[in-house]
């Protein structure tokens, strides 16, 4: 039981950082896409 708890605790931060990384990455791609559209139209 104790080792299971440790495994869960060890995994949780990495899952959180992965979610954060994915969110930042998608925001950046959206931003780059908008900039490219802006540059194409002008």
PDB file of N, CA and C in Angstrom:
ATOM      1  N   UNK A   1       0.835  -1.205   0.000  1.00  0.00           N
ATOM      2  CA  UNK A   1       0.000   0.000   0.000  1.00  0.00           C
ATOM      3  C   UNK A   1       0.872   1.259   0.000  1.00  0.00           C
ATOM      4  N   UNK A   2       1.913   1.245   0.846  1.00  0.00           N
ATOM      5  CA  UNK A   2       2.778   2.410   0.964  1.00  0.00           C
ATOM      6  C   UNK A   2       3.560   2.661  -0.328  1.00  0.00           C
ATOM      7  N   UNK A   3       4.052   1.575  -0.942  1.00  0.00           N
ATOM      8  CA  UNK A   3       4.819   1.747  -2.174  1.00  0.00           C
ATOM      9  C   UNK A   3       3.918   2.247  -3.307  1.00  0.00           C
ATOM     10  N   UNK A   4       2.673   1.788  -3.315  1.00  0.00           N
ATOM     11  CA  UNK A   4       1.716   2.247  -4.315  1.00  0.00           C
ATOM     12  C   UNK A   4       1.486   3.747  -4.184  1.00  0.00           C
ATOM     13  N   UNK A   5       1.326   4.196  -2.944  1.00  0.00           N
ATOM     14  CA  UNK A   5       1.125   5.619  -2.673  1.00  0.00           C
ATOM     15  C   UNK A   5       2.328   6.418  -3.172  1.00  0.00           C
ATOM     16  N   UNK A   6       3.532   5.911  -2.932  1.00  0.00           N
ATOM     17  CA  UNK A   6       4.751   6.593  -3.372  1.00  0.00           C
ATOM     18  C   UNK A   6       4.793   6.688  -4.900  1.00  0.00           C
ATOM     19  N   UNK A   7       4.393   5.611  -5.561  1.00  0.00           N
ATOM     20  CA  UNK A   7       4.391   5.613  -7.024  1.00  0.00           C
ATOM     21  C   UNK A   7       3.410   6.656  -7.562  1.00  0.00           C
ATOM     22  N   UNK A   8       2.236   6.723  -6.950  1.00  0.00           N
ATOM     23  CA  UNK A   8       1.234   7.700  -7.370  1.00  0.00           C
ATOM     24  C   UNK A   8       1.751   9.123  -7.149  1.00  0.00           C
ATOM     25  N   UNK A   9       2.357   9.350  -5.983  1.00  0.00           N
ATOM     26  CA  UNK A   9       2.896  10.667  -5.681  1.00  0.00           C
ATOM     27  C   UNK A   9       4.038  11.040  -6.614  1.00  0.00           C
ATOM     28  N   UNK A  10       4.836  10.068  -7.007  1.00  0.00           N
ATOM     29  CA  UNK A  10       5.959  10.321  -7.896  1.00  0.00           C
ATOM     30  C   UNK A  10       5.468  10.626  -9.313  1.00  0.00           C
ATOM     31  N   UNK A  11       4.359  10.012  -9.687  1.00  0.00           N
ATOM     32  CA  UNK A  11       3.849  10.189 -11.056  1.00  0.00           C
ATOM     33  C   UNK A  11       3.057  11.472 -11.231  1.00  0.00           C
ATOM     34  N   UNK A  12       2.388  11.911 -10.197  1.00  0.00           N
ATOM     35  CA  UNK A  12       1.489  13.057 -10.320  1.00  0.00           C
ATOM     36  C   UNK A  12       2.170  14.329 -10.852  1.00  0.00           C
ATOM     37  N   UNK A  13       3.335  14.735 -10.331  1.00  0.00           N
ATOM     38  CA  UNK A  13       3.954  15.960 -10.833  1.00  0.00           C
ATOM     39  C   UNK A  13       4.322  15.865 -12.314  1.00  0.00           C
ATOM     40  N   UNK A  14       4.792  14.709 -12.760  1.00  0.00           N
ATOM     41  CA  UNK A  14       5.169  14.575 -14.166  1.00  0.00           C
ATOM     42  C   UNK A  14       3.938  14.665 -15.065  1.00  0.00           C
ATOM     43  N   UNK A  15       2.811  14.099 -14.610  1.00  0.00           N
ATOM     44  CA  UNK A  15       1.568  14.215 -15.375  1.00  0.00           C
ATOM     45  C   UNK A  15       1.148  15.683 -15.480  1.00  0.00           C
ATOM     46  N   UNK A  16       1.299  16.394 -14.373  1.00  0.00           N
ATOM     47  CA  UNK A  16       0.924  17.801 -14.340  1.00  0.00           C
ATOM     48  C   UNK A  16       1.801  18.614 -15.280  1.00  0.00           C
ATOM     49  N   UNK A  17       3.109  18.374 -15.241  1.00  0.00           N
ATOM     50  CA  UNK A  17       4.022  19.121 -16.104  1.00  0.00           C
ATOM     51  C   UNK A  17       3.789  18.765 -17.569  1.00  0.00           C
ATOM     52  N   UNK A  18       3.424  17.502 -17.837  1.00  0.00           N
ATOM     53  CA  UNK A  18       3.113  17.113 -19.214  1.00  0.00           C
ATOM     54  C   UNK A  18       1.888  17.870 -19.719  1.00  0.00           C
ATOM     55  N   UNK A  19       0.869  17.979 -18.879  1.00  0.00           N
ATOM     56  CA  UNK A  19      -0.346  18.703 -19.262  1.00  0.00           C
ATOM     57  C   UNK A  19      -0.034  20.174 -19.499  1.00  0.00           C
ATOM     58  N   UNK A  20       0.800  20.740 -18.624  1.00  0.00           N
ATOM     59  CA  UNK A  20       1.202  22.140 -18.751  1.00  0.00           C
ATOM     60  C   UNK A  20       1.974  22.346 -20.047  1.00  0.00           C
ATOM     61  N   UNK A  21       2.901  21.435 -20.332  1.00  0.00           N
ATOM     62  CA  UNK A  21       3.719  21.510 -21.541  1.00  0.00           C
ATOM     63  C   UNK A  21       2.846  21.460 -22.788  1.00  0.00           C
ATOM     64  N   UNK A  22       1.877  20.550 -22.796  1.00  0.00           N
ATOM     65  CA  UNK A  22       0.969  20.420 -23.941  1.00  0.00           C
ATOM     66  C   UNK A  22       0.146  21.693 -24.125  1.00  0.00           C
ATOM     67  N   UNK A  23      -0.325  22.260 -23.001  1.00  0.00           N
ATOM     68  CA  UNK A  23      -1.115  23.490 -23.075  1.00  0.00           C
ATOM     69  C   UNK A  23      -0.294  24.643 -23.629  1.00  0.00           C
ATOM     70  N   UNK A  24       0.936  24.790 -23.142  1.00  0.00           N
ATOM     71  CA  UNK A  24       1.815  25.864 -23.620  1.00  0.00           C
ATOM     72  C   UNK A  24       2.133  25.664 -25.095  1.00  0.00           C
ATOM     73  N   UNK A  25       2.408  24.423 -25.468  1.00  0.00           N
ATOM     74  CA  UNK A  25       2.749  24.108 -26.852  1.00  0.00           C
ATOM     75  C   UNK A  25       1.594  24.455 -27.792  1.00  0.00           C
ATOM     76  N   UNK A  26       0.366  24.092 -27.415  1.00  0.00           N
ATOM     77  CA  UNK A  26      -0.786  24.380 -28.265  1.00  0.00           C
ATOM     78  C   UNK A  26      -1.035  25.878 -28.350  1.00  0.00           C
ATOM     79  N   UNK A  27      -0.815  26.601 -27.243  1.00  0.00           N
ATOM     80  CA  UNK A  27      -0.963  28.055 -27.280  1.00  0.00           C
ATOM     81  C   UNK A  27       0.069  28.679 -28.209  1.00  0.00           C
ATOM     82  N   UNK A  28       1.300  28.180 -28.157  1.00  0.00           N
ATOM     83  CA  UNK A  28       2.362  28.710 -29.009  1.00  0.00           C
ATOM     84  C   UNK A  28       2.081  28.438 -30.470  1.00  0.00           C
ATOM     85  N   UNK A  29       1.613  27.239 -30.784  1.00  0.00           N
ATOM     86  CA  UNK A  29       1.318  26.924 -32.187  1.00  0.00           C
ATOM     87  C   UNK A  29       0.188  27.812 -32.692  1.00  0.00           C
ATOM     88  N   UNK A  30      -0.809  28.058 -31.851  1.00  0.00           N
ATOM     89  CA  UNK A  30      -1.911  28.932 -32.222  1.00  0.00           C
ATOM     90  C   UNK A  30      -1.403  30.350 -32.490  1.00  0.00           C
ATOM     91  N   UNK A  31      -0.515  30.829 -31.619  1.00  0.00           N
ATOM     92  CA  UNK A  31       0.054  32.167 -31.760  1.00  0.00           C
ATOM     93  C   UNK A  31       0.860  32.275 -33.055  1.00  0.00           C
ATOM     94  N   UNK A  32       1.712  31.294 -33.319  1.00  0.00           N
ATOM     95  CA  UNK A  32       2.524  31.288 -34.540  1.00  0.00           C
ATOM     96  C   UNK A  32       1.620  31.266 -35.772  1.00  0.00           C
ATOM     97  N   UNK A  33       0.569  30.470 -35.700  1.00  0.00           N
ATOM     98  CA  UNK A  33      -0.378  30.370 -36.803  1.00  0.00           C
ATOM     99  C   UNK A  33      -1.025  31.725 -37.080  1.00  0.00           C
ATOM    100  N   UNK A  34      -1.436  32.433 -36.006  1.00  0.00           N
ATOM    101  CA  UNK A  34      -2.036  33.757 -36.154  1.00  0.00           C
ATOM    102  C   UNK A  34      -1.058  34.743 -36.773  1.00  0.00           C
ATOM    103  N   UNK A  35       0.189  34.705 -36.324  1.00  0.00           N
ATOM    104  CA  UNK A  35       1.217  35.608 -36.860  1.00  0.00           C
ATOM    105  C   UNK A  35       1.436  35.326 -38.341  1.00  0.00           C
ATOM    106  N   UNK A  36       1.486  34.050 -38.707  1.00  0.00           N
ATOM    107  CA  UNK A  36       1.673  33.691 -40.114  1.00  0.00           C
ATOM    108  C   UNK A  36       0.504  34.191 -40.961  1.00  0.00           C
ATOM    109  N   UNK A  37      -0.716  34.024 -40.476  1.00  0.00           N
ATOM    110  CA  UNK A  37      -1.883  34.512 -41.203  1.00  0.00           C
ATOM    111  C   UNK A  37      -1.812  36.025 -41.376  1.00  0.00           C
ATOM    112  N   UNK A  38      -1.398  36.702 -40.309  1.00  0.00           N
ATOM    113  CA  UNK A  38      -1.273  38.164 -40.344  1.00  0.00           C
ATOM    114  C   UNK A  38      -0.243  38.598 -41.383  1.00  0.00           C
ATOM    115  N   UNK A  39       0.893  37.902 -41.417  1.00  0.00           N
ATOM    116  CA  UNK A  39       1.959  38.251 -42.368  1.00  0.00           C
ATOM    117  C   UNK A  39       1.526  37.952 -43.796  1.00  0.00           C
ATOM    118  N   UNK A  40       0.753  36.904 -43.999  1.00  0.00           N
ATOM    119  CA  UNK A  40       0.307  36.552 -45.349  1.00  0.00           C
ATOM    120  C   UNK A  40      -0.684  37.599 -45.860  1.00  0.00           C
ATOM    121  N   UNK A  41      -1.575  38.052 -44.985  1.00  0.00           N
ATOM    122  CA  UNK A  41      -2.613  38.976 -45.440  1.00  0.00           C
ATOM    123  C   UNK A  41      -2.093  40.396 -45.672  1.00  0.00           C
ATOM    124  N   UNK A  42      -0.912  40.726 -45.121  1.00  0.00           N
ATOM    125  CA  UNK A  42      -0.369  42.082 -45.355  1.00  0.00           C
ATOM    126  C   UNK A  42       0.990  42.054 -46.031  1.00  0.00           C
TER     127      UNK A  42
END
